PDB file of C-alpha atoms in Angstrom:
ATOM      1  CA  GLY A  20      48.019 -56.879-116.946  1.00 58.00           C
ATOM      2  CA  ALA A  21      49.111 -53.896-117.670  1.00 85.00           C
ATOM      3  CA  GLY A  22      49.029 -51.668-114.486  1.00 95.00           C
ATOM      4  CA  VAL A  23      49.789 -47.754-114.605  1.00 97.00           C
ATOM      5  CA  SER A  24      53.026 -46.654-116.484  1.00 98.00           C
ATOM      6  CA  GLN A  25      54.755 -43.779-116.182  1.00 98.00           C
ATOM      7  CA  SER A  26      57.845 -42.322-118.480  1.00 97.00           C
ATOM      8  CA  PRO A  27      60.372 -41.253-117.947  1.00 98.00           C
ATOM      9  CA  ARG A  28      61.251 -43.119-114.761  1.00 98.00           C
ATOM     10  CA  TYR A  29      64.283 -40.716-113.718  1.00 98.00           C
ATOM     11  CA  LYS A  30      64.638 -37.135-115.213  1.00 98.00           C
ATOM     12  CA  VAL A  31      67.354 -35.055-114.662  1.00 98.00           C
ATOM     13  CA  ALA A  32      66.939 -31.200-115.615  1.00 98.00           C
ATOM     14  CA  LYS A  33      68.848 -28.141-115.368  1.00 97.00           C
ATOM     15  CA  ARG A  34      67.160 -25.022-113.428  1.00 97.00           C
ATOM     16  CA  GLY A  35      64.979 -23.468-116.149  1.00 97.00           C
ATOM     17  CA  GLN A  36      64.565 -25.896-118.162  1.00 98.00           C
ATOM     18  CA  ASP A  37      60.742 -27.337-118.916  1.00 98.00           C
ATOM     19  CA  VAL A  38      60.488 -30.835-118.458  1.00 98.00           C
ATOM     20  CA  ALA A  39      56.936 -33.331-119.420  1.00 98.00           C
ATOM     21  CA  LEU A  40      56.093 -36.219-117.474  1.00 98.00           C
ATOM     22  CA  ARG A  41      53.763 -38.966-119.012  1.00 98.00           C
ATOM     23  CA  CYS A  42      51.136 -41.066-117.237  1.00 98.00           C
ATOM     24  CA  ASP A  43      49.258 -44.332-118.662  1.00 98.00           C
ATOM     25  CA  PRO A  44      46.530 -44.903-116.644  1.00 97.00           C
ATOM     26  CA  ILE A  45      44.571 -48.596-116.381  1.00 96.00           C
ATOM     27  CA  SER A  46      42.752 -48.854-119.787  1.00 95.00           C
ATOM     28  CA  GLY A  47      39.095 -47.862-118.607  1.00 93.00           C
ATOM     29  CA  HIS A  48      39.594 -45.674-115.580  1.00 94.00           C
ATOM     30  CA  VAL A  49      37.695 -42.514-115.348  1.00 94.00           C
ATOM     31  CA  SER A  50      40.002 -40.825-112.534  1.00 95.00           C
ATOM     32  CA  LEU A  51      43.261 -39.867-112.886  1.00 97.00           C
ATOM     33  CA  PHE A  52      45.441 -38.314-110.246  1.00 97.00           C
ATOM     34  CA  TRP A  53      48.935 -36.389-110.130  1.00 98.00           C
ATOM     35  CA  TYR A  54      50.921 -36.588-106.826  1.00 98.00           C
ATOM     36  CA  GLN A  55      54.505 -34.908-105.651  1.00 98.00           C
ATOM     37  CA  GLN A  56      56.359 -36.812-103.119  1.00 98.00           C
ATOM     38  CA  ALA A  57      59.037 -35.127-101.662  1.00 96.00           C
ATOM     39  CA  LEU A  58      62.120 -37.543 -99.546  1.00 93.00           C
ATOM     40  CA  GLY A  59      60.346 -38.591 -96.347  1.00 91.00           C
ATOM     41  CA  GLN A  60      56.770 -37.233 -96.885  1.00 95.00           C
ATOM     42  CA  GLY A  61      53.454 -38.858 -97.981  1.00 96.00           C
ATOM     43  CA  PRO A  62      52.484 -38.041-101.512  1.00 97.00           C
ATOM     44  CA  GLU A  63      50.791 -34.837-101.623  1.00 97.00           C
ATOM     45  CA  PHE A  64      47.766 -34.324-104.224  1.00 96.00           C
ATOM     46  CA  LEU A  65      48.611 -31.775-107.290  1.00 98.00           C
ATOM     47  CA  THR A  66      45.260 -32.391-109.382  1.00 97.00           C
ATOM     48  CA  TYR A  67      42.596 -34.643-110.740  1.00 96.00           C
ATOM     49  CA  PHE A  68      40.634 -35.389-114.138  1.00 97.00           C
ATOM     50  CA  GLN A  69      37.768 -37.620-114.578  1.00 95.00           C
ATOM     51  CA  ASN A  70      38.057 -38.675-118.129  1.00 96.00           C
ATOM     52  CA  GLU A  71      39.296 -35.604-120.185  1.00 96.00           C
ATOM     53  CA  ALA A  72      38.264 -32.964-117.846  1.00 97.00           C
ATOM     54  CA  GLN A  73      39.978 -31.404-115.150  1.00 97.00           C
ATOM     55  CA  LEU A  74      37.689 -30.892-112.171  1.00 95.00           C
ATOM     56  CA  ASP A  75      40.561 -29.805-109.365  1.00 95.00           C
ATOM     57  CA  LYS A  76      43.694 -28.339-109.700  1.00 96.00           C
ATOM     58  CA  SER A  77      44.341 -26.920-106.538  1.00 95.00           C
ATOM     59  CA  GLY A  78      47.319 -28.961-105.486  1.00 96.00           C
ATOM     60  CA  LEU A  79      49.100 -27.388-108.149  1.00 97.00           C
ATOM     61  CA  PRO A  80      52.237 -25.315-106.583  1.00 95.00           C
ATOM     62  CA  SER A  81      52.182 -22.689-108.986  1.00 95.00           C
ATOM     63  CA  ASP A  82      51.601 -21.663-112.665  1.00 96.00           C
ATOM     64  CA  ARG A  83      54.603 -23.209-113.676  1.00 98.00           C
ATOM     65  CA  PHE A  84      52.810 -26.550-113.082  1.00 98.00           C
ATOM     66  CA  PHE A  85      50.348 -28.022-116.081  1.00 97.00           C
ATOM     67  CA  ALA A  86      48.538 -30.912-116.895  1.00 98.00           C
ATOM     68  CA  GLU A  87      46.495 -32.136-119.546  1.00 98.00           C
ATOM     69  CA  ARG A  88      44.413 -35.418-120.651  1.00 97.00           C
ATOM     70  CA  PRO A  89      42.698 -34.731-123.788  1.00 96.00           C
ATOM     71  CA  GLU A  90      41.852 -37.783-124.874  1.00 94.00           C
ATOM     72  CA  GLY A  91      40.773 -38.980-121.498  1.00 92.00           C
ATOM     73  CA  SER A  92      43.317 -41.529-121.512  1.00 95.00           C
ATOM     74  CA  VAL A  93      47.390 -40.310-120.958  1.00 98.00           C
ATOM     75  CA  SER A  94      48.075 -37.250-119.121  1.00 98.00           C
ATOM     76  CA  THR A  95      50.522 -35.388-119.493  1.00 98.00           C
ATOM     77  CA  LEU A  96      52.386 -33.240-116.227  1.00 98.00           C
ATOM     78  CA  LYS A  97      54.174 -30.473-117.614  1.00 98.00           C
ATOM     79  CA  ILE A  98      56.602 -28.314-115.361  1.00 98.00           C
ATOM     80  CA  GLN A  99      58.124 -25.180-117.024  1.00 98.00           C
ATOM     81  CA  ARG A 100      61.358 -23.184-115.705  1.00 98.00           C
ATOM     82  CA  THR A 101      62.001 -26.113-113.357  1.00 98.00           C
ATOM     83  CA  GLN A 102      63.170 -24.895-109.883  1.00 97.00           C
ATOM     84  CA  GLN A 103      65.450 -26.884-107.351  1.00 97.00           C
ATOM     85  CA  GLU A 104      62.460 -27.188-104.917  1.00 96.00           C
ATOM     86  CA  ASP A 105      60.428 -29.169-107.992  1.00 98.00           C
ATOM     87  CA  SER A 106      62.922 -32.216-107.221  1.00 98.00           C
ATOM     88  CA  ALA A 107      60.700 -34.786-105.741  1.00 98.00           C
ATOM     89  CA  VAL A 108      58.803 -38.004-107.037  1.00 98.00           C
ATOM     90  CA  TYR A 109      55.918 -37.294-108.955  1.00 98.00           C
ATOM     91  CA  LEU A 110      53.062 -40.327-108.857  1.00 98.00           C
ATOM     92  CA  CYS A 111      50.171 -40.601-111.209  1.00 98.00           C
ATOM     93  CA  ALA A 112      47.257 -42.610-110.020  1.00 97.00           C
ATOM     94  CA  SER A 113      44.210 -43.843-111.714  1.00 96.00           C
ATOM     95  CA  SER A 114      40.839 -45.512-110.187  1.00 94.00           C
ATOM     96  CA  LEU A 115      38.026 -46.927-111.853  1.00 92.00           C
ATOM     97  CA  LEU A 116      35.380 -45.151-110.442  1.00 84.00           C
ATOM     98  CA  VAL A 117      34.639 -41.401-109.296  1.00 79.00           C
ATOM     99  CA  THR A 118      33.898 -41.933-105.842  1.00 78.00           C
ATOM    100  CA  CYS A 119      36.880 -42.206-103.300  1.00 84.00           C
ATOM    101  CA  ASN A 120      38.272 -45.877-103.593  1.00 84.00           C
ATOM    102  CA  GLU A 121      41.257 -47.643-104.184  1.00 90.00           C
ATOM    103  CA  GLN A 122      43.993 -45.758-106.330  1.00 94.00           C
ATOM    104  CA  PHE A 123      46.630 -47.705-108.225  1.00 96.00           C
ATOM    105  CA  PHE A 124      49.490 -45.761-107.986  1.00 97.00           C
ATOM    106  CA  GLY A 125      52.287 -46.108-111.217  1.00 98.00           C
ATOM    107  CA  PRO A 126      56.315 -46.486-110.465  1.00 97.00           C
ATOM    108  CA  GLY A 127      56.747 -42.511-110.454  1.00 98.00           C
ATOM    109  CA  THR A 128      58.845 -40.330-112.084  1.00 98.00           C
ATOM    110  CA  ARG A 129      62.031 -39.091-110.154  1.00 98.00           C
ATOM    111  CA  LEU A 130      62.889 -35.683-111.251  1.00 98.00           C
ATOM    112  CA  THR A 131      66.174 -33.956-109.634  1.00 98.00           C
ATOM    113  CA  VAL A 132      66.548 -30.347-110.965  1.00 98.00           C
ATOM    114  CA  LEU A 133      70.189 -29.102-110.607  1.00 96.00           C
TER     115      LEU A 133
ATOM    116  CA  ARG B   2      48.507 -27.879 -89.389  1.00 71.00           C
ATOM    117  CA  LYS B   3      48.863 -31.036 -92.002  1.00 85.00           C
ATOM    118  CA  GLU B   4      45.684 -33.126 -92.785  1.00 92.00           C
ATOM    119  CA  VAL B   5      47.004 -36.206 -91.450  1.00 96.00           C
ATOM    120  CA  GLU B   6      49.355 -36.381 -88.797  1.00 96.00           C
ATOM    121  CA  GLN B   7      51.563 -40.012 -87.941  1.00 95.00           C
ATOM    122  CA  ASP B   8      54.216 -41.516 -86.052  1.00 88.00           C
ATOM    123  CA  PRO B   9      57.218 -41.476 -88.280  1.00 87.00           C
ATOM    124  CA  GLY B  10      58.620 -44.008 -86.386  1.00 88.00           C
ATOM    125  CA  PRO B  11      60.468 -45.934 -86.828  1.00 94.00           C
ATOM    126  CA  PHE B  12      59.295 -49.091 -85.578  1.00 95.00           C
ATOM    127  CA  ASN B  13      62.078 -51.684 -85.148  1.00 96.00           C
ATOM    128  CA  VAL B  14      60.246 -55.233 -84.083  1.00 97.00           C
ATOM    129  CA  PRO B  15      61.556 -58.571 -84.310  1.00 97.00           C
ATOM    130  CA  GLU B  16      59.953 -61.134 -86.269  1.00 98.00           C
ATOM    131  CA  GLY B  17      56.878 -62.848 -84.453  1.00 98.00           C
ATOM    132  CA  ALA B  18      56.235 -59.526 -82.516  1.00 98.00           C
ATOM    133  CA  THR B  19      53.326 -57.144 -82.549  1.00 98.00           C
ATOM    134  CA  VAL B  20      53.543 -53.461 -83.670  1.00 97.00           C
ATOM    135  CA  ALA B  21      50.888 -51.028 -83.366  1.00 97.00           C
ATOM    136  CA  PHE B  22      50.677 -47.135 -84.405  1.00 96.00           C
ATOM    137  CA  ASN B  23      48.012 -44.566 -85.269  1.00 95.00           C
ATOM    138  CA  CYS B  24      47.193 -41.437 -86.859  1.00 96.00           C
ATOM    139  CA  THR B  25      45.063 -38.908 -86.330  1.00 97.00           C
ATOM    140  CA  TYR B  26      43.187 -36.563 -89.210  1.00 96.00           C
ATOM    141  CA  SER B  27      41.789 -33.185 -89.334  1.00 95.00           C
ATOM    142  CA  ASN B  28      38.617 -32.981 -91.326  1.00 92.00           C
ATOM    143  CA  SER B  29      35.520 -34.365 -89.247  1.00 91.00           C
ATOM    144  CA  ALA B  30      33.983 -34.797 -92.549  1.00 89.00           C
ATOM    145  CA  SER B  31      36.022 -36.888 -93.808  1.00 91.00           C
ATOM    146  CA  GLN B  32      33.914 -40.597 -94.782  1.00 88.00           C
ATOM    147  CA  SER B  33      36.618 -43.024 -96.299  1.00 92.00           C
ATOM    148  CA  PHE B  34      39.989 -44.196 -94.689  1.00 95.00           C
ATOM    149  CA  PHE B  35      42.437 -46.255 -95.885  1.00 96.00           C
ATOM    150  CA  TRP B  36      46.029 -47.612 -95.121  1.00 97.00           C
ATOM    151  CA  TYR B  37      48.561 -47.747 -97.734  1.00 97.00           C
ATOM    152  CA  ARG B  38      51.873 -49.525 -97.896  1.00 98.00           C
ATOM    153  CA  GLN B  39      54.848 -48.117 -99.839  1.00 98.00           C
ATOM    154  CA  ASP B  40      57.950 -50.073-100.257  1.00 97.00           C
ATOM    155  CA  CYS B  41      61.476 -48.424-100.369  1.00 94.00           C
ATOM    156  CA  ARG B  42      61.491 -46.273-103.793  1.00 92.00           C
ATOM    157  CA  LYS B  43      58.523 -47.941-104.593  1.00 96.00           C
ATOM    158  CA  GLU B  44      54.932 -46.775-105.462  1.00 97.00           C
ATOM    159  CA  PRO B  45      52.176 -46.601-103.053  1.00 97.00           C
ATOM    160  CA  LYS B  46      49.869 -49.796-102.626  1.00 97.00           C
ATOM    161  CA  LEU B  47      46.611 -50.455-100.615  1.00 95.00           C
ATOM    162  CA  LEU B  48      46.681 -52.383 -97.740  1.00 97.00           C
ATOM    163  CA  MET B  49      43.206 -51.768 -96.533  1.00 96.00           C
ATOM    164  CA  SER B  50      40.300 -49.902 -96.480  1.00 94.00           C
ATOM    165  CA  VAL B  51      39.285 -49.233 -92.517  1.00 94.00           C
ATOM    166  CA  TYR B  52      35.499 -49.040 -91.131  1.00 89.00           C
ATOM    167  CA  SER B  53      33.812 -47.539 -88.662  1.00 87.00           C
ATOM    168  CA  SER B  54      33.477 -51.046 -86.732  1.00 87.00           C
ATOM    169  CA  GLY B  55      36.821 -51.997 -87.061  1.00 88.00           C
ATOM    170  CA  ASN B  56      38.073 -54.816 -89.810  1.00 94.00           C
ATOM    171  CA  GLU B  57      40.880 -57.284 -89.689  1.00 95.00           C
ATOM    172  CA  ASP B  58      42.389 -58.744 -92.911  1.00 94.00           C
ATOM    173  CA  GLY B  59      44.988 -61.971 -92.039  1.00 96.00           C
ATOM    174  CA  ARG B  60      47.328 -60.419 -89.508  1.00 98.00           C
ATOM    175  CA  PHE B  61      46.369 -56.578 -89.846  1.00 98.00           C
ATOM    176  CA  THR B  62      43.809 -55.306 -87.729  1.00 97.00           C
ATOM    177  CA  ALA B  63      42.661 -51.233 -88.419  1.00 97.00           C
ATOM    178  CA  GLN B  64      40.574 -49.362 -86.349  1.00 96.00           C
ATOM    179  CA  LEU B  65      38.103 -46.083 -86.664  1.00 96.00           C
ATOM    180  CA  ASN B  66      37.447 -43.753 -83.770  1.00 94.00           C
ATOM    181  CA  ARG B  67      35.623 -40.834 -85.306  1.00 93.00           C
ATOM    182  CA  ALA B  68      35.042 -39.134 -82.389  1.00 93.00           C
ATOM    183  CA  SER B  69      38.839 -38.540 -81.607  1.00 94.00           C
ATOM    184  CA  GLN B  70      39.918 -38.759 -85.595  1.00 95.00           C
ATOM    185  CA  TYR B  71      42.192 -41.347 -84.893  1.00 94.00           C
ATOM    186  CA  ILE B  72      42.929 -44.266 -86.927  1.00 96.00           C
ATOM    187  CA  SER B  73      45.001 -47.209 -86.158  1.00 96.00           C
ATOM    188  CA  LEU B  74      46.832 -50.138 -87.603  1.00 97.00           C
ATOM    189  CA  LEU B  75      47.796 -53.306 -85.973  1.00 97.00           C
ATOM    190  CA  ILE B  76      50.314 -55.900 -87.308  1.00 98.00           C
ATOM    191  CA  ARG B  77      50.171 -59.623 -85.545  1.00 98.00           C
ATOM    192  CA  ASP B  78      53.323 -62.174 -85.598  1.00 98.00           C
ATOM    193  CA  SER B  79      55.142 -60.194 -87.631  1.00 98.00           C
ATOM    194  CA  LYS B  80      57.450 -60.899 -90.582  1.00 98.00           C
ATOM    195  CA  LEU B  81      60.347 -59.647 -92.361  1.00 98.00           C
ATOM    196  CA  SER B  82      58.641 -58.975 -95.483  1.00 97.00           C
ATOM    197  CA  ASP B  83      56.359 -56.462 -93.335  1.00 98.00           C
ATOM    198  CA  SER B  84      59.053 -54.087 -93.252  1.00 98.00           C
ATOM    199  CA  ALA B  85      57.729 -50.873 -95.009  1.00 97.00           C
ATOM    200  CA  THR B  86      56.327 -47.600 -94.429  1.00 97.00           C
ATOM    201  CA  TYR B  87      52.674 -47.390 -93.859  1.00 98.00           C
ATOM    202  CA  LEU B  88      50.744 -44.421 -94.907  1.00 97.00           C
ATOM    203  CA  CYS B  89      47.425 -43.382 -93.159  1.00 97.00           C
ATOM    204  CA  VAL B  90      45.093 -42.366 -95.720  1.00 96.00           C
ATOM    205  CA  VAL B  91      42.049 -40.025 -95.656  1.00 96.00           C
ATOM    206  CA  CYS B  92      39.377 -39.033 -98.059  1.00 93.00           C
ATOM    207  CA  PRO B  93      38.108 -35.736 -97.124  1.00 86.00           C
ATOM    208  CA  ASN B  94      35.873 -35.380-100.163  1.00 83.00           C
ATOM    209  CA  ASP B  95      34.363 -37.570-103.125  1.00 82.00           C
ATOM    210  CA  TYR B  96      37.773 -38.402-104.523  1.00 88.00           C
ATOM    211  CA  LYS B  97      40.778 -37.013-103.278  1.00 88.00           C
ATOM    212  CA  LEU B  98      43.089 -38.678-100.701  1.00 92.00           C
ATOM    213  CA  SER B  99      45.064 -37.212 -97.994  1.00 95.00           C
ATOM    214  CA  PHE B 100      48.121 -39.014 -96.902  1.00 96.00           C
ATOM    215  CA  GLY B 101      50.036 -38.787 -93.589  1.00 97.00           C
ATOM    216  CA  ALA B 102      53.995 -38.645 -94.308  1.00 96.00           C
ATOM    217  CA  GLY B 103      54.124 -42.587 -92.928  1.00 96.00           C
ATOM    218  CA  THR B 104      55.327 -44.976 -90.586  1.00 97.00           C
ATOM    219  CA  THR B 105      58.297 -46.872 -90.942  1.00 96.00           C
ATOM    220  CA  VAL B 106      58.259 -50.162 -89.718  1.00 97.00           C
ATOM    221  CA  THR B 107      61.538 -52.426 -89.772  1.00 97.00           C
ATOM    222  CA  VAL B 108      60.820 -56.049 -88.599  1.00 98.00           C
ATOM    223  CA  ARG B 109      64.252 -57.975 -87.912  1.00 97.00           C
ATOM    224  CA  ALA B 110      65.334 -61.485 -87.844  1.00 95.00           C
TER     225      ALA B 110
END
């Protein structure tokens, strides 16, 4: 059974470059989440989609961060003009329902900005 | 103040020991509570939900104290495979999970 997949698994970017991170959620899952996890910390919420609608983007740290899920399935998190403080693991999660229940996480994309 | 606060540990215990740790949360309106487990350089995975009456899942026992806004996890008869970071997770609204920074447990032979 396919779980949540993310690509690339590792990304090294030079400061100022744009990056795009992809998430393939579990098929049929309505809810999709992006989290940022810094070393030694728990995941921090970035944004939430219910199908194709982005209902909450309160966790996006700046307007350099943009996420989309145009067809209600695959999602892309884009970071423009990357900065060193953007270095982290970016986790995608999906859940079947809208209510607060188990979220299934992908393996994450480890972003390093030099 | 962070929404979920955890003792970071590390807790270093021998096989077969009992280890317990807890977390506190700040949003009294929170309705759902969980413990997730995260192995080194892996994604978080749900360990168990936490119910008001307390609940067990094998060697794991979770307790919730709403009045004190306090959640605990107890692991009995620790196994080497229990070595991981345990994330306390609170749902303050209908969908969003707030994670603590995690408690690291190392079980030694």
